[in-house]
XYZ file of C-alpha atoms in Angstrom:
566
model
C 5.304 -77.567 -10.718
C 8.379 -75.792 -10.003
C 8.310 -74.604 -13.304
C 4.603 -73.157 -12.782
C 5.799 -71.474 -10.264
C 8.824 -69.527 -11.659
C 7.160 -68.474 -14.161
C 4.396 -66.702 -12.345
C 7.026 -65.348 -9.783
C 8.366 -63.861 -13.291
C 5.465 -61.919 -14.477
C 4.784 -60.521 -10.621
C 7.845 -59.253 -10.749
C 7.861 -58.030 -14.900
C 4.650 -55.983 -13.103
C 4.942 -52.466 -11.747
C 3.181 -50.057 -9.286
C -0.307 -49.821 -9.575
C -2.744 -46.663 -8.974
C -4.487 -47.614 -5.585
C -7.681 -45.228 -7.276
C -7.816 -46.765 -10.207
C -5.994 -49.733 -10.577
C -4.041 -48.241 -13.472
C -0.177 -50.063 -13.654
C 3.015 -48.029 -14.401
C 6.378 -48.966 -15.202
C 8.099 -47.235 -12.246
C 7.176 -45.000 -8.976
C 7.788 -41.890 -10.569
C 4.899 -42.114 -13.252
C 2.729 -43.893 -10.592
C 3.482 -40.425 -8.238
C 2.957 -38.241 -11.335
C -0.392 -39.942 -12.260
C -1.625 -39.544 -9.053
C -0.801 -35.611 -8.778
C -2.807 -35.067 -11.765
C -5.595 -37.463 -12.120
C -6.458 -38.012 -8.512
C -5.129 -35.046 -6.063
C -7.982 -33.276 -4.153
C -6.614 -29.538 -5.084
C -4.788 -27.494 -7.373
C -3.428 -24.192 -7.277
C -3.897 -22.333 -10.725
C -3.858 -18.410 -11.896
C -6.692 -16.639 -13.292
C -5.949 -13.821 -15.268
C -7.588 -10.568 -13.552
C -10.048 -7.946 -14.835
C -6.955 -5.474 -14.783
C -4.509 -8.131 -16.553
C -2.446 -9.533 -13.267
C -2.713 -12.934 -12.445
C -4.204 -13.826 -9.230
C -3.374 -18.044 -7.563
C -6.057 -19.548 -6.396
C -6.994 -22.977 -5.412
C -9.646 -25.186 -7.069
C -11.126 -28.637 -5.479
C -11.948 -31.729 -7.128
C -15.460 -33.107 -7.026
C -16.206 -36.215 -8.002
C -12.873 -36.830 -9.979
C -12.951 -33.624 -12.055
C -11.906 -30.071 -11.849
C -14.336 -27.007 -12.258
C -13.125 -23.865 -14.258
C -14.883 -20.785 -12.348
C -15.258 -19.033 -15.662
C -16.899 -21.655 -17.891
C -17.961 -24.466 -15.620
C -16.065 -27.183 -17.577
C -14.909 -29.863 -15.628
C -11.658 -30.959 -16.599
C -10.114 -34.521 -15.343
C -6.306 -33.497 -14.380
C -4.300 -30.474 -13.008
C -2.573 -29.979 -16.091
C -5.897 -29.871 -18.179
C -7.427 -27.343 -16.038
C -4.380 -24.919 -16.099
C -3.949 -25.174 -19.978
C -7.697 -24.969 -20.190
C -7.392 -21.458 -18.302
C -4.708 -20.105 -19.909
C -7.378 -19.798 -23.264
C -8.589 -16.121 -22.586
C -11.901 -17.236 -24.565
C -12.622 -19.867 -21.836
C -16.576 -19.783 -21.567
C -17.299 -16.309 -23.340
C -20.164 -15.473 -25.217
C -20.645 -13.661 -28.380
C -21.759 -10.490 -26.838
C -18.645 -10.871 -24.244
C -16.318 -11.208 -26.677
C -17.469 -7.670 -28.022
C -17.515 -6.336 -25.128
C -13.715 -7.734 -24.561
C -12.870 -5.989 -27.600
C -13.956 -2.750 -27.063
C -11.488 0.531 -26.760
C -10.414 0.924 -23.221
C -10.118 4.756 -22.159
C -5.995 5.535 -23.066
C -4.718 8.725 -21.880
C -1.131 9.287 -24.456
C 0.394 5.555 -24.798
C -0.717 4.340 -21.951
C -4.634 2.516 -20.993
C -6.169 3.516 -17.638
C -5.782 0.234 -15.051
C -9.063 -1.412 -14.773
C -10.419 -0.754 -11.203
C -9.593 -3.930 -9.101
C -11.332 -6.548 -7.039
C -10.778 -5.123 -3.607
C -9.255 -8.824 -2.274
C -6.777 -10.725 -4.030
C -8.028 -14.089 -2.113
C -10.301 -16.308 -3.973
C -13.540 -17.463 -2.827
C -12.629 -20.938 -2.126
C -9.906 -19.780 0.200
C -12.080 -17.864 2.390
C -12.167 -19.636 5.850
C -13.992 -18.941 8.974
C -11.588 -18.165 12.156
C -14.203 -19.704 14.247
C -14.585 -23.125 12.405
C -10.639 -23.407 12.080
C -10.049 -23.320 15.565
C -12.384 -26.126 15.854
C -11.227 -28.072 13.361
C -7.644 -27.762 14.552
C -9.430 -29.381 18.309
C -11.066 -32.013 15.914
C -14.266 -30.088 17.508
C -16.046 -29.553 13.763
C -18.625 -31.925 14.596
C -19.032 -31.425 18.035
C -23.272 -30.928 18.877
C -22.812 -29.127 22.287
C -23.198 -25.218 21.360
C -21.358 -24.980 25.005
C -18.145 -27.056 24.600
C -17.223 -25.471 21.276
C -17.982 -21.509 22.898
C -15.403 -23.149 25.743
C -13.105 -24.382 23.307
C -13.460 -21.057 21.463
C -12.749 -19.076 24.717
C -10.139 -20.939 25.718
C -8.201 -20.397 22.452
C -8.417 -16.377 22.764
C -7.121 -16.347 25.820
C -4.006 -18.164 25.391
C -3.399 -15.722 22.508
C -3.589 -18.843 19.515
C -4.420 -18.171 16.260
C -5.133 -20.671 13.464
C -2.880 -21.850 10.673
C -3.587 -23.351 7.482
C -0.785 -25.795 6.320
C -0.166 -26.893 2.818
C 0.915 -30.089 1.488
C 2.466 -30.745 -1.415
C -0.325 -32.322 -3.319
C -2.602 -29.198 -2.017
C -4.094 -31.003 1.441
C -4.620 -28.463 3.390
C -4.933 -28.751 7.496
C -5.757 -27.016 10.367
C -3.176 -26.014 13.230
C -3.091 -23.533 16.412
C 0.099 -21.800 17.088
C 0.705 -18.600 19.575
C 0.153 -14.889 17.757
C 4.183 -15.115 17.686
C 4.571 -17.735 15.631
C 1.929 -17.652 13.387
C 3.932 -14.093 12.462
C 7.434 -15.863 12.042
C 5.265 -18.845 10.443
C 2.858 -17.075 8.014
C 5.375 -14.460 6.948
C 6.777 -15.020 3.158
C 5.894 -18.298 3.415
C 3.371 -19.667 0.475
C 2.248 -22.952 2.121
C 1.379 -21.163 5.418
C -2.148 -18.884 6.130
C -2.914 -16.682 8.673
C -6.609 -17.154 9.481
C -8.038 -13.648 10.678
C -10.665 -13.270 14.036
C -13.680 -12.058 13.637
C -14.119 -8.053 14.173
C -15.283 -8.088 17.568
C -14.106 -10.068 21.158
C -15.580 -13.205 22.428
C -17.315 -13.358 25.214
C -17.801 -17.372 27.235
C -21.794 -16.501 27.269
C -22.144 -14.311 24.626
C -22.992 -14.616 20.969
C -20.878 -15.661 18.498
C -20.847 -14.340 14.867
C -19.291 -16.662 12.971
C -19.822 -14.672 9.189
C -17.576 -11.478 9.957
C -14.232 -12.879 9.386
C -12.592 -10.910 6.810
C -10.627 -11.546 3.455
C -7.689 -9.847 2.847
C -5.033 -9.773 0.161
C -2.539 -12.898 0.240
C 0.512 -11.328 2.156
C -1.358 -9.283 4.429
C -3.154 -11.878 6.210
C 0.142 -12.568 8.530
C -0.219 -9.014 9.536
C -3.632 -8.702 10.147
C -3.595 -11.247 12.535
C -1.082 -9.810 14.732
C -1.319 -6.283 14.343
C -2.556 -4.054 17.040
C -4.757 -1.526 14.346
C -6.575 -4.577 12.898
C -9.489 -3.525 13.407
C -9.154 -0.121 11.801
C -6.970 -1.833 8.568
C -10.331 -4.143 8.032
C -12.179 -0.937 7.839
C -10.527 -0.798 4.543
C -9.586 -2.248 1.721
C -6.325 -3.193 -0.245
C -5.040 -4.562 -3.548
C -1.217 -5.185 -3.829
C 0.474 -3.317 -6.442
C 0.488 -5.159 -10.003
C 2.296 -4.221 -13.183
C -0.657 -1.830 -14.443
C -0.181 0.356 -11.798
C 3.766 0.261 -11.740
C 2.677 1.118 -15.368
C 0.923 4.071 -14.037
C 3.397 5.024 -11.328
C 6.122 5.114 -14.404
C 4.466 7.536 -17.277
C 5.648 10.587 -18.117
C 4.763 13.445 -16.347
C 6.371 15.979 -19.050
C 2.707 15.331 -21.525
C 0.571 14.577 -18.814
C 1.053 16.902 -16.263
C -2.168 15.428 -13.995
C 0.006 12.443 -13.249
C 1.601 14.426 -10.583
C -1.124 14.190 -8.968
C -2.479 10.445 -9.594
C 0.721 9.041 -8.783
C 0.754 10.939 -5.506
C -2.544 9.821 -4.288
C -2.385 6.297 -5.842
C 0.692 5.600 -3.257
C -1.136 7.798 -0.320
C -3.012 5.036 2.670
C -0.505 2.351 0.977
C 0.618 -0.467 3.446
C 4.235 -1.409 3.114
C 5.102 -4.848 4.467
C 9.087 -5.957 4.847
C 8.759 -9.417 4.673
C 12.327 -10.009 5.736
C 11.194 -9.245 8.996
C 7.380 -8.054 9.628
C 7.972 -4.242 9.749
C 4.751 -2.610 8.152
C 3.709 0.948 8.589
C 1.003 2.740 6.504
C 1.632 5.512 4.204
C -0.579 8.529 5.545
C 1.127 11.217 3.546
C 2.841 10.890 0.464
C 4.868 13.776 -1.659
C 5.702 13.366 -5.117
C 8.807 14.803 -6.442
C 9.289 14.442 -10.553
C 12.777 13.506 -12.016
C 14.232 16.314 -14.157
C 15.072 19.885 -13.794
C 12.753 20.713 -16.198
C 9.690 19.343 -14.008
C 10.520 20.161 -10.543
C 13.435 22.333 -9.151
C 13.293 20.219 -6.359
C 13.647 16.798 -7.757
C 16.396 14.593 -6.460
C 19.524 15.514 -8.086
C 21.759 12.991 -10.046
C 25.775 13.838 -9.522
C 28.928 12.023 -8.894
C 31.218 12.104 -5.959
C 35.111 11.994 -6.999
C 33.742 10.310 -10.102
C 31.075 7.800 -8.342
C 27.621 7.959 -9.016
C 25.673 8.965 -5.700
C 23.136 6.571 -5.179
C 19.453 7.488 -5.907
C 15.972 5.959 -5.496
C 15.717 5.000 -8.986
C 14.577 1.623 -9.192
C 17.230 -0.878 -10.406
C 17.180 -2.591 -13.669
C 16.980 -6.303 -12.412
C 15.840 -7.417 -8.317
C 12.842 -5.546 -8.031
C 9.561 -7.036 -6.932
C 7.497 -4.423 -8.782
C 8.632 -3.351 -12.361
C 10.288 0.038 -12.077
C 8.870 0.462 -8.379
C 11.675 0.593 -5.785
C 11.100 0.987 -2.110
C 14.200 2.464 0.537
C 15.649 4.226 2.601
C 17.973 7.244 1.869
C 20.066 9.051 4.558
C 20.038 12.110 4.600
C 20.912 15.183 7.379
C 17.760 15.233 8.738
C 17.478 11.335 9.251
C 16.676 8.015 6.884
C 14.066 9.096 4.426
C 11.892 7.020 3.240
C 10.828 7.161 -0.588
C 9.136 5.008 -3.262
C 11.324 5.533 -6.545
C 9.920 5.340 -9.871
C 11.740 5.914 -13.373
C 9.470 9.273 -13.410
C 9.120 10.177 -10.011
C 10.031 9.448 -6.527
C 7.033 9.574 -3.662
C 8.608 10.731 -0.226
C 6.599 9.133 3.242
C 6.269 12.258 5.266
C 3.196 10.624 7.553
C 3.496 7.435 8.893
C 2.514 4.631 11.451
C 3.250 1.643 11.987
C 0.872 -1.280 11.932
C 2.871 -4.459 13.172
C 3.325 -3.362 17.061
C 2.345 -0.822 19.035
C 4.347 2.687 18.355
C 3.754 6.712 18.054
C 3.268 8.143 14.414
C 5.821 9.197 12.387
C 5.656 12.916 10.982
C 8.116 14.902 8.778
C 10.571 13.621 6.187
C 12.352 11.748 8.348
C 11.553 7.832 8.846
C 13.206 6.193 11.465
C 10.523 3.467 12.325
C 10.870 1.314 9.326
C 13.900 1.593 7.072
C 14.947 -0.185 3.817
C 18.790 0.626 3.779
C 19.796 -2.590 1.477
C 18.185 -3.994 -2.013
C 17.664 -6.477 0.146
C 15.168 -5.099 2.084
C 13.929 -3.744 -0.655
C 13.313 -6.216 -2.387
C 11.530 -8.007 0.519
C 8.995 -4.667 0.897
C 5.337 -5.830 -0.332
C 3.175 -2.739 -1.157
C -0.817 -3.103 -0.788
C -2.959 0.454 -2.311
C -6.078 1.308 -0.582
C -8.595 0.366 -2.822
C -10.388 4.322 -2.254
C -6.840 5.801 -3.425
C -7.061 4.151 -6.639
C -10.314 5.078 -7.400
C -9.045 8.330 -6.892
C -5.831 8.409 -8.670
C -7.750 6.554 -11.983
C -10.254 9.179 -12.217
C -7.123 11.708 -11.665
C -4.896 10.575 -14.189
C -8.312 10.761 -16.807
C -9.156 14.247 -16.105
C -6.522 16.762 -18.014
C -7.567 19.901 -16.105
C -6.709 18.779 -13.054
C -4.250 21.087 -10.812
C -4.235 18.993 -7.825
C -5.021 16.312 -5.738
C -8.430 16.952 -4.421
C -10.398 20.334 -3.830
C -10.057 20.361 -0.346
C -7.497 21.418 1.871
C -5.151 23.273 -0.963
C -2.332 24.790 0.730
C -2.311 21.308 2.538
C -1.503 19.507 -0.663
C 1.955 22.256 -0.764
C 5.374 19.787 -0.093
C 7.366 20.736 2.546
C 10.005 22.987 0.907
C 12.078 25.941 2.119
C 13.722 26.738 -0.972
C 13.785 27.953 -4.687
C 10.365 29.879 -3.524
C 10.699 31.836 -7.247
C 10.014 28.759 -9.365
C 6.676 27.654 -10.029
C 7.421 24.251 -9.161
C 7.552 24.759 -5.854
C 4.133 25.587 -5.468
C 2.977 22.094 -7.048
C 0.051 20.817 -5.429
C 0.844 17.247 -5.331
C 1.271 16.008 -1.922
C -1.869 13.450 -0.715
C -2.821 11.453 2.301
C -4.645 8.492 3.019
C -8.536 8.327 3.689
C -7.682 7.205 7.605
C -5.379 10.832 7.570
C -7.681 12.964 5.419
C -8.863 15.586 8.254
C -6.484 18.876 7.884
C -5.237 18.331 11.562
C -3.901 14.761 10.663
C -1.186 16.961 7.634
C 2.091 17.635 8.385
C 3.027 21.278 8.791
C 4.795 23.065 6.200
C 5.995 26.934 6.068
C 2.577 27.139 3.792
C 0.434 26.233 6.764
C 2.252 27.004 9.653
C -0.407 30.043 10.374
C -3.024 27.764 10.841
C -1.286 26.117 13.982
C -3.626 26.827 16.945
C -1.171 26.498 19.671
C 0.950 29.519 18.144
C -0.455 32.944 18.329
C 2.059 35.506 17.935
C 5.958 35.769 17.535
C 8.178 35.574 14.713
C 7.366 31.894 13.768
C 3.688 33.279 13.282
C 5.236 36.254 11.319
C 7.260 34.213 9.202
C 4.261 31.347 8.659
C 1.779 34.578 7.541
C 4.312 35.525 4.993
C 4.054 32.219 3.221
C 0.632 31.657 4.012
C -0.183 35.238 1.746
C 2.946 34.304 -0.848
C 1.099 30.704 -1.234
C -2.583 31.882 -1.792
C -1.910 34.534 -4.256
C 0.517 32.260 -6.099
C -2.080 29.636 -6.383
C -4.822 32.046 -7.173
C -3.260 34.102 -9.643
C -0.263 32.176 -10.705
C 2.433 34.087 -12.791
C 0.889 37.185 -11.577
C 0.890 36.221 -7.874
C 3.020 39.162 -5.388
C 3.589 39.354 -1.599
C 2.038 42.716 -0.729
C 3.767 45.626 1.090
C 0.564 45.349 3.660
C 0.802 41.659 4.818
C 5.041 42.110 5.464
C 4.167 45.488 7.542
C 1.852 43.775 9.321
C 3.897 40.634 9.790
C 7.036 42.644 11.604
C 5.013 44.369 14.472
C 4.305 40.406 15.898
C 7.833 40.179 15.282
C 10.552 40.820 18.350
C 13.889 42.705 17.197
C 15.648 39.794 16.851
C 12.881 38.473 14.043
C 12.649 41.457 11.848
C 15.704 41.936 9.947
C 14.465 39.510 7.574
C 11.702 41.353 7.151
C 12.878 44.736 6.847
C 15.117 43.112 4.070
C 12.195 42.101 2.621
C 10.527 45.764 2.510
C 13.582 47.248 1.030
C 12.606 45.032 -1.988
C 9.619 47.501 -2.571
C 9.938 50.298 -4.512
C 8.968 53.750 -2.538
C 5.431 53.698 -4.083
C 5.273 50.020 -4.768
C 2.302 48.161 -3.136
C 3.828 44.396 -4.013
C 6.198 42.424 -5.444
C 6.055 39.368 -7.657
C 6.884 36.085 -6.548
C 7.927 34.103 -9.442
C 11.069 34.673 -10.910
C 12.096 37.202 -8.091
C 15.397 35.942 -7.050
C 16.303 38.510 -4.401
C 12.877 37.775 -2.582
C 13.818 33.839 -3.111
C 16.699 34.715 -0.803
C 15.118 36.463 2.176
C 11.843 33.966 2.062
C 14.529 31.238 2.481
C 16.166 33.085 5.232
C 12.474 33.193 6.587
C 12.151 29.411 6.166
C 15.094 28.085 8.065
C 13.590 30.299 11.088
C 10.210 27.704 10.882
C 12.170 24.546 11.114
C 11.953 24.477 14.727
C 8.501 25.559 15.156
C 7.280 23.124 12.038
C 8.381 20.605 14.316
C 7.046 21.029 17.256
C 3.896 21.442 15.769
C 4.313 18.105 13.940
C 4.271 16.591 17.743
C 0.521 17.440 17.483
C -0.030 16.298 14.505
C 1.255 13.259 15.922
C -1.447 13.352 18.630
C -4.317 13.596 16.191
C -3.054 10.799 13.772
C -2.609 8.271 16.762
C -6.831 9.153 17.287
C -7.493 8.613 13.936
C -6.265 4.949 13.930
C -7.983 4.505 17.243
C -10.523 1.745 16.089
C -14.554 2.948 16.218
C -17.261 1.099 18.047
C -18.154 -2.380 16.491
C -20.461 -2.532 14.108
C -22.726 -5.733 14.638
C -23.450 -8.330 11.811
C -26.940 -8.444 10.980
């Protein structure tokens, strides 16, 4: 007997841990843990190659023991059968989508045209309602009374919660309340943490609910959404974050395709940059784009040394960056921090901005002191999200080879704001572009090319000066190597002007011969001179009449009435 009974205290003991699911034994804890993260967890998180050739995460959920691939519909057993399973690009294709696959795709030089995106980066089975969150953080999901859950629902707004979706690390997800504050600190950067967003308009106790109008955003922007003040107006819109065919985009040549200029410009214009270091996030309303080489643009940003350093530059470093060859900072300069996105062809400078994470006034002119970037760290940490309507624009930009600017509307508003080298064609570049929210003419930033249209300034030398370079620009742009500043428009410029403002302009009469009627622009150095003379004089004015601008972008982000769900 007491040899019966060593022997089957043996064999327990010779057995090991056994799958409570399916009864399946293992030799030790670890292959029991792994079995059960791939044969028997609930989730998986996976990436499905995108129409444009990014890879977006998203997570699938098991029913009835298997996997289903959203392409193909086959149900695979474990998580690393699905993800090898999606990684075929042929996954559930027909014959006729294969073809299609393998047709041409529009290439302009070496370079294909990025495929227009889905407008969220969020898959379907991610999509939560803010309403049923709440309640199933109160264990309320079942709850029959109409009345307790509107209570429950009240209650919750008022004390300023918000709902959290926590992770596990077999993929469990479950619902949590935290205040506005810390679902910011919480949500921010961190993968395993969601921001669930409110619906689009307030709750009222006896009113109706809709519980079908929360929106989707892209992962990384639902943290901000749910604490910004201008939600409402950012849901009016929508964004993609910046992939590697854009930064593609954002990096070609501009010396044999000139149109790029322009694409790049309005590609970056209504983008929404997110530190996630620490929650900054403004919107970029205007956006300038300055090329890279002397050749291009006199007024690119020069490369030198200092007592044999290199000065630094906005070129994007060759290892750190979050975007290939896209580099987001800060660079100081006189006037203030500016704040640029660097490329390996260009460099796009922020001349219109607002913030979106707290409440504060717009910022207008090259100078951006509300949200700086002034280490790689920072940098680094900067997410950038396009507005979906930009890149429509910018693709259709970058495929038409006649184009000479950014959009047909508003021209001298698409001039950069330059006061020098006025006799090189460069500077008159139309490649400056704002967002859709920023579109209306009284939302641009002055520049010496539209200082005449200023409303609040009638007469003086600033208006003298401004209708100088409002004529110079026109017949520039009209007219191009042929474009003068007539004797007429400088006469009639210097009688708004008081004694103190005309020597300029009589300097700029002596250029005229006795009988000459006008004098070319281009390539006239000695007119170059005076007309930046003129220039400096507008600095003051420019900026005072940026303080309106101001005014009128702070209305345009004011959110419109609801709309209601039907």
């Amino acid at each position: 007997m007491s040899s019966e009974i060593t022997t089957n205290t043996s064999a327990a003991n010779s057995a090991g841990p056994a799958c409570e699911e399916c009864a399946t034994e293992f030799s030790t804890e670890a292959q029991l843990k792994h079995h059960t993260l791939e044969s028997h967890s609930p989730t998986t998180r996976v990436a499905i190659t995108t129409p444009q050739g990014g890879k977006e995460k998203v997570v699938l959920k098991r029913v009835d023991g298997h996997f289903k691939c959203p392409r193909c519909s086959k149900l695979l057993g474990t998580k690393s059968g699905i993800r090898k399973h999606l990684e075929r690009l042929d996954c559930g294709q027909s014959t006729k989508d294969t073809e299609e696959a393998l047709e041409p795709v529009t290439v302009l030089g070496t370079v294909s045209l990025p495929s227009l995106p889905v407008a969220t980066s969020m898959s379907p089975s991610l999509e939560r309602n803010f309403d049923d969150t709440v309640l199933a953080a109160c264990h309320q999901v079942h709850q029959d009374d109409r009345r307790e859950t509107e209570k429950t629902l009240y209650i919750v707004e008022c004390l300023g919660l918000s709902p959290i979706i926590l992770q596990d690390y077999l993929g469990i997800e479950q619902c949590a309340l935290a205040h506005n504050t810390i679902v910011k600190r919480l949500s921010l950067g961190q993968a395993h943490v969601t921001a669930v967003l409110p619906a689009t308009k307030k709750r009222k106790l006896d009113g109706d609910l809709c519980r079908r109008c929360s929106p989707i955003t892209p992962s990384g922007m639902d943290s901000l959404m749910a604490i910004s003040p201008l939600a409402a107006v950012l849901r009016t819109r929508q964004f993609v974050e910046l992939d590697e065919s854009y930064c593609d985009m954002l990096n070609e040549d501009w010396t044999f395709r000139p149109q790029l200029r322009y694409a790049c410009a309005q590609l970056l214009a209504g983008a929404v940059l997110l530190n996630t270091n620490n929650g900054h996030a403004i919107m970029a309303n205007c956006v300038e784009g300055y090329g890279r080489t002397k050749q291009l643009d006199a007024h690119r940003e020069h490369f030198v040394t200092r007592k044999g350093t290199a000065a630094a530059t906005s070129l994007p470093p060759s290892t750190g960056s979050r975007y290939p060859d896209v580099w987001p900072l800060s660079i100081i300069a006189a006037d203030g921090p500016r704040l640029v996105i660097g490329t390996q062809s260009f460099n796009g400078l922020i001349t219109s901005s607002m913030r979106l994470d707290c409440v504060d006034a717009p910022s207008i002119g090259g100078s951006t002191t509300a949200f700086q970037l002034l280490s790689p760290r920072e940098s680094q940490a900067t997410r950038i999200f396009l507005d979906l309507a930009s890149i429509k624009s910018a693709i259709a930009l970058a495929a038409d080879e006649n184009a000479r600017g950014v959009s047909s509307r508003n021209t001298l508003g698409q001039l950069r704001q330059l006061r020098s080298q006025f006799h090189l064609s460069s500077t008159f570049m139309l490649c400056r572009a704002s967002g859709h929210l920023t579109r209306s003419h009284t939302c641009q930033p002055y520049s010496v090319f539209t200082m005449a249209n200023y409303d609040q300034s009638h007469e003086g030398n600033a208006q003298a000066a401004a209708a100088i370079f409002h004529e110079i620009a026109r017949d520039v742009l009209k007219r191009g190597a042929e474009g003068s500043l007539k004797r007429s428009a400088v006469e009639s410029a210097r009688l708004q002007c008081t004694d103190k403002g005309t020597v300029v302009l009589d300097n700029i009469l002596a250029l005229f011969g006795p009988e000459a009627t006008s004098i070319p622009v281009l390539g006239n150095k000695l007119l170059n001179k005076e007309l930046e003379d003129l220039a400096e004089q507008l600095s003051g004015p420019i900026a005072n009449a940026n303080k309106t601008v101001a005014s009128f972008v702070q209305q345009g982000f004011s959110p419109s009435q609801p709309v209601n769900c039907a």
